[in-house]
């Protein structure tokens, strides 16, 4: 069974960098490339950051029941395709979802064992400064992102873990630590423990 890691953070919290560090450092993970109707930004590439589709195509896919979850946010649709999880399961990989709070709640409802992590910028001022220095969004979009951040931050209580990203290196290490610790949770180890127990039981019999 793949472990699903949900990572949410208001944009500008350093989430993309953290997710990049996680994917590069921990083997056995695969990133879910979402579908969106927003236009590519900066150096983003089709199939790498998102699958960029028209509103019509997105709505057709909703009708066809293709999404594990989707949301209409910041004037666009964003959604996680069911095939992302199916593929991860087939390949024996754990799945990383970079999705906002409403989608996260939906995934938790459908997959209660999913692990959710909320990343927080140290303050509104720092978040705003990061969004402006990125130089990717118009003022009006930055205002919308900040308003949405205020709403999202209120939802932190429904997450399993909270990371305050004041030091990128330390936060990345904590994120990596969460993934490693979750993989050795007792209930996920059952199928590996049983054969070990069996070898001990066999051993005690042969000695008798
Ligand atoms: P951005 O436009 O900055 O790439 O993303 C805006 C927000 O949409 C981010 O909080 C991001 O995590 C979220 N997002 C990206 N893909 C999905 C998705 O498939 N589902 C949901 N619910 N949110 C997503």
Coordinates of C-alpha atoms and ligand atoms in Angstrom, one line a residue:
X1 CA 0.0 0.0 0.0
X2 CA 1.4 3.4 -1.0
X3 CA 1.6 6.0 1.7
X4 CA 0.0 9.3 0.6
X5 CA 1.8 12.4 1.8
X6 CA -0.3 15.5 1.5
X7 CA 1.7 18.8 1.7
X8 CA -0.2 22.0 1.9
X9 CA 1.1 25.5 2.2
X10 CA 0.0 29.0 1.1
X11 CA 2.0 29.8 -2.1
X12 CA 5.3 31.6 -1.2
X13 CA 5.9 29.4 1.9
X14 CA 8.8 27.7 0.2
X15 CA 6.8 24.5 -0.4
X16 CA 8.0 23.8 -3.9
X17 CA 11.7 24.0 -2.8
X18 CA 10.9 21.7 0.2
X19 CA 9.1 19.2 -2.0
X20 CA 12.0 19.3 -4.4
X21 CA 14.5 18.6 -1.6
X22 CA 12.3 15.8 -0.3
X23 CA 12.0 14.1 -3.7
X24 CA 15.7 14.3 -4.3
X25 CA 16.7 13.0 -0.9
X26 CA 14.3 10.1 -0.2
X27 CA 14.0 7.2 -2.6
X28 CA 10.7 5.5 -3.3
X29 CA 8.6 8.6 -3.7
X30 CA 6.6 9.8 -6.7
X31 CA 5.1 13.3 -7.1
X32 CA 1.5 13.6 -8.3
X33 CA 1.4 16.1 -11.2
X34 CA -2.0 17.8 -10.9
X35 CA -4.2 19.1 -13.6
X36 CA -4.9 22.8 -13.7
X37 CA -6.6 25.4 -15.9
X38 CA -4.1 28.1 -14.9
X39 CA -1.4 29.2 -17.4
X40 CA 2.2 28.0 -16.9
X41 CA 4.3 30.4 -14.8
X42 CA 8.0 31.1 -15.3
X43 CA 10.0 28.0 -16.0
X44 CA 7.1 25.6 -15.4
X45 CA 6.8 22.7 -17.9
X46 CA 3.8 20.6 -19.0
X47 CA 3.8 17.2 -17.4
X48 CA 6.4 18.3 -14.8
X49 CA 4.7 20.9 -12.7
X50 CA 1.2 20.5 -13.9
X51 CA -0.9 19.2 -16.8
X52 CA -2.3 22.4 -18.3
X53 CA -5.7 22.0 -19.7
X54 CA -8.6 24.2 -20.8
X55 CA -11.7 24.8 -18.6
X56 CA -13.7 22.6 -20.9
X57 CA -11.4 19.7 -20.7
X58 CA -11.1 20.0 -16.9
X59 CA -14.9 20.0 -16.6
X60 CA -15.2 17.0 -18.9
X61 CA -12.8 15.1 -16.7
X62 CA -14.8 16.1 -13.6
X63 CA -17.9 14.7 -15.3
X64 CA -16.0 11.5 -16.1
X65 CA -15.1 11.1 -12.4
X66 CA -11.4 11.2 -13.1
X67 CA -10.3 13.2 -10.1
X68 CA -9.5 11.9 -6.6
X69 CA -10.2 15.5 -5.5
X70 CA -10.4 18.9 -7.2
X71 CA -11.0 22.4 -6.2
X72 CA -11.8 25.8 -7.9
X73 CA -9.4 28.2 -6.3
X74 CA -7.7 31.5 -7.2
X75 CA -9.9 31.6 -10.3
X76 CA -8.8 28.2 -11.7
X77 CA -9.4 24.5 -11.3
X78 CA -6.8 22.3 -9.7
X79 CA -7.2 18.5 -9.4
X80 CA -5.5 15.3 -8.5
X81 CA -6.0 12.6 -11.1
X82 CA -6.9 9.1 -9.8
X83 CA -4.3 7.6 -12.0
X84 CA -1.5 9.2 -9.9
X85 CA -2.4 6.9 -7.0
X86 CA -3.0 3.9 -9.1
X87 CA 0.4 4.3 -10.8
X88 CA 2.1 4.8 -7.4
X89 CA 0.4 1.6 -6.1
X90 CA 1.4 -0.4 -9.2
X91 CA 5.1 0.8 -8.9
X92 CA 5.3 0.3 -5.1
X93 CA 6.0 4.0 -4.5
X94 CA 4.7 6.5 -1.9
X95 CA 2.8 9.4 -3.3
X96 CA 3.4 13.1 -2.6
X97 CA 0.5 15.5 -3.2
X98 CA 1.1 19.3 -3.2
X99 CA -2.5 20.4 -2.8
X100 CA -4.4 23.2 -1.0
X101 CA -6.5 22.8 2.2
X102 CA -9.9 21.8 0.7
X103 CA -8.4 19.1 -1.5
X104 CA -6.4 17.9 1.5
X105 CA -9.5 17.5 3.6
X106 CA -11.2 15.6 0.7
X107 CA -8.2 13.2 0.4
X108 CA -8.1 12.6 4.2
X109 CA -11.8 11.8 4.1
X110 CA -11.3 9.2 1.3
X111 CA -7.9 7.9 2.5
X112 CA -7.8 8.3 6.3
X113 CA -4.2 6.8 6.5
X114 CA -2.9 9.7 4.4
X115 CA -0.3 11.8 6.2
X116 CA -0.9 15.5 6.1
X117 CA 1.8 18.2 6.5
X118 CA 1.2 21.9 6.7
X119 CA 4.0 24.3 5.9
X120 CA 3.8 27.8 7.3
X121 CA 5.8 30.9 6.5
X122 CA 7.1 32.6 9.7
X123 CA 4.9 35.7 9.2
X124 CA 2.6 37.5 6.7
X125 CA 5.3 40.1 6.0
X126 CA 7.8 37.4 5.0
X127 CA 5.2 35.6 2.9
X128 CA 4.3 38.8 1.1
X129 CA 8.0 39.6 0.5
X130 CA 8.6 36.2 -0.9
X131 CA 5.6 36.5 -3.3
X132 CA 6.8 39.9 -4.5
X133 CA 10.4 38.9 -4.9
X134 CA 9.3 35.9 -7.0
X135 CA 8.1 38.5 -9.5
X136 CA 5.7 36.1 -11.1
X137 CA 2.3 37.5 -10.1
X138 CA 0.6 40.8 -10.7
X139 CA -0.2 42.9 -7.5
X140 CA -3.8 41.8 -7.7
X141 CA -2.9 38.1 -7.8
X142 CA -0.5 38.6 -4.9
X143 CA -3.4 40.2 -2.9
X144 CA -5.6 37.2 -3.7
X145 CA -2.9 34.8 -2.7
X146 CA -2.4 36.6 0.6
X147 CA -6.1 36.6 1.3
X148 CA -6.3 32.9 0.5
X149 CA -3.2 32.3 2.8
X150 CA -5.1 33.9 5.7
X151 CA -8.0 31.4 5.1
X152 CA -5.7 28.4 4.6
X153 CA -3.6 29.1 7.8
X154 CA -6.8 28.7 9.8
X155 CA -7.0 25.1 8.7
X156 CA -3.7 24.0 10.2
X157 CA -5.4 22.2 13.0
X158 CA -6.7 19.4 10.8
X159 CA -3.1 18.5 9.7
X160 CA -1.0 15.8 11.3
X161 CA 2.2 17.9 11.1
X162 CA 3.1 21.6 11.0
X163 CA 6.4 22.9 9.7
X164 CA 7.3 26.6 10.2
X165 CA 9.7 27.4 7.4
X166 CA 12.0 29.9 8.9
X167 CA 15.2 27.9 8.0
X168 CA 15.0 26.0 4.8
X169 CA 17.6 23.5 5.6
X170 CA 16.1 22.6 9.0
X171 CA 12.6 22.5 7.6
X172 CA 13.7 20.2 4.7
X173 CA 15.3 17.9 7.2
X174 CA 12.1 17.8 9.3
X175 CA 10.1 17.0 6.2
X176 CA 12.4 14.2 5.3
X177 CA 12.2 12.9 8.9
X178 CA 8.4 12.8 8.8
X179 CA 8.4 10.7 5.7
X180 CA 11.0 8.3 7.1
X181 CA 9.2 8.0 10.5
X182 CA 5.8 7.4 8.9
X183 CA 7.3 4.5 6.8
X184 CA 8.2 2.6 10.0
X185 CA 4.9 3.2 11.9
X186 CA 4.0 -0.2 13.4
X187 CA 0.8 -0.6 11.5
X188 CA 2.6 -0.2 8.2
X189 CA 5.2 -2.8 9.2
X190 CA 2.9 -5.8 9.8
X191 CA 3.6 -7.6 6.5
X192 CA 7.3 -7.3 7.1
X193 CA 7.2 -8.3 10.8
X194 CA 5.3 -11.5 10.3
X195 CA 8.1 -13.3 8.3
X196 CA 10.6 -12.2 10.9
X197 CA 8.5 -13.6 13.7
X198 CA 8.2 -16.8 11.7
X199 CA 11.9 -17.3 11.5
X200 CA 12.1 -17.0 15.3
X201 CA 9.3 -19.5 15.8
X202 CA 11.0 -21.9 13.4
X203 CA 14.3 -21.4 15.2
X204 CA 12.9 -22.2 18.7
X205 CA 11.4 -25.4 17.3
X206 CA 14.6 -26.7 15.7
X207 CA 16.6 -26.1 19.0
X208 CA 14.1 -28.2 21.0
Ligands
LIG1 P1 -0.2 27.5 -7.7 O1 -1.1 28.3 -8.7 O2 0.6 28.4 -6.9 O3 0.7 26.5 -8.5 O4 -1.1 26.7 -6.8 C1 -2.1 27.3 -6.0 C2 -2.6 26.3 -5.0 O5 -3.2 25.2 -5.6 C3 -1.4 25.7 -4.1 O6 -1.8 25.8 -2.8 C4 -1.4 24.3 -4.6 O7 -0.9 23.5 -3.5 C5 -2.8 24.0 -4.9 N1 -2.9 22.8 -5.8 C6 -2.1 22.4 -6.8 N2 -2.6 21.3 -7.4 C7 -3.7 21.0 -6.7 C8 -4.6 19.9 -6.8 O8 -4.5 19.0 -7.6 N3 -5.7 19.9 -6.0 C9 -5.8 20.9 -5.0 N4 -6.9 20.8 -4.2 N5 -5.0 21.9 -4.9 C10 -3.9 22.0 -5.7

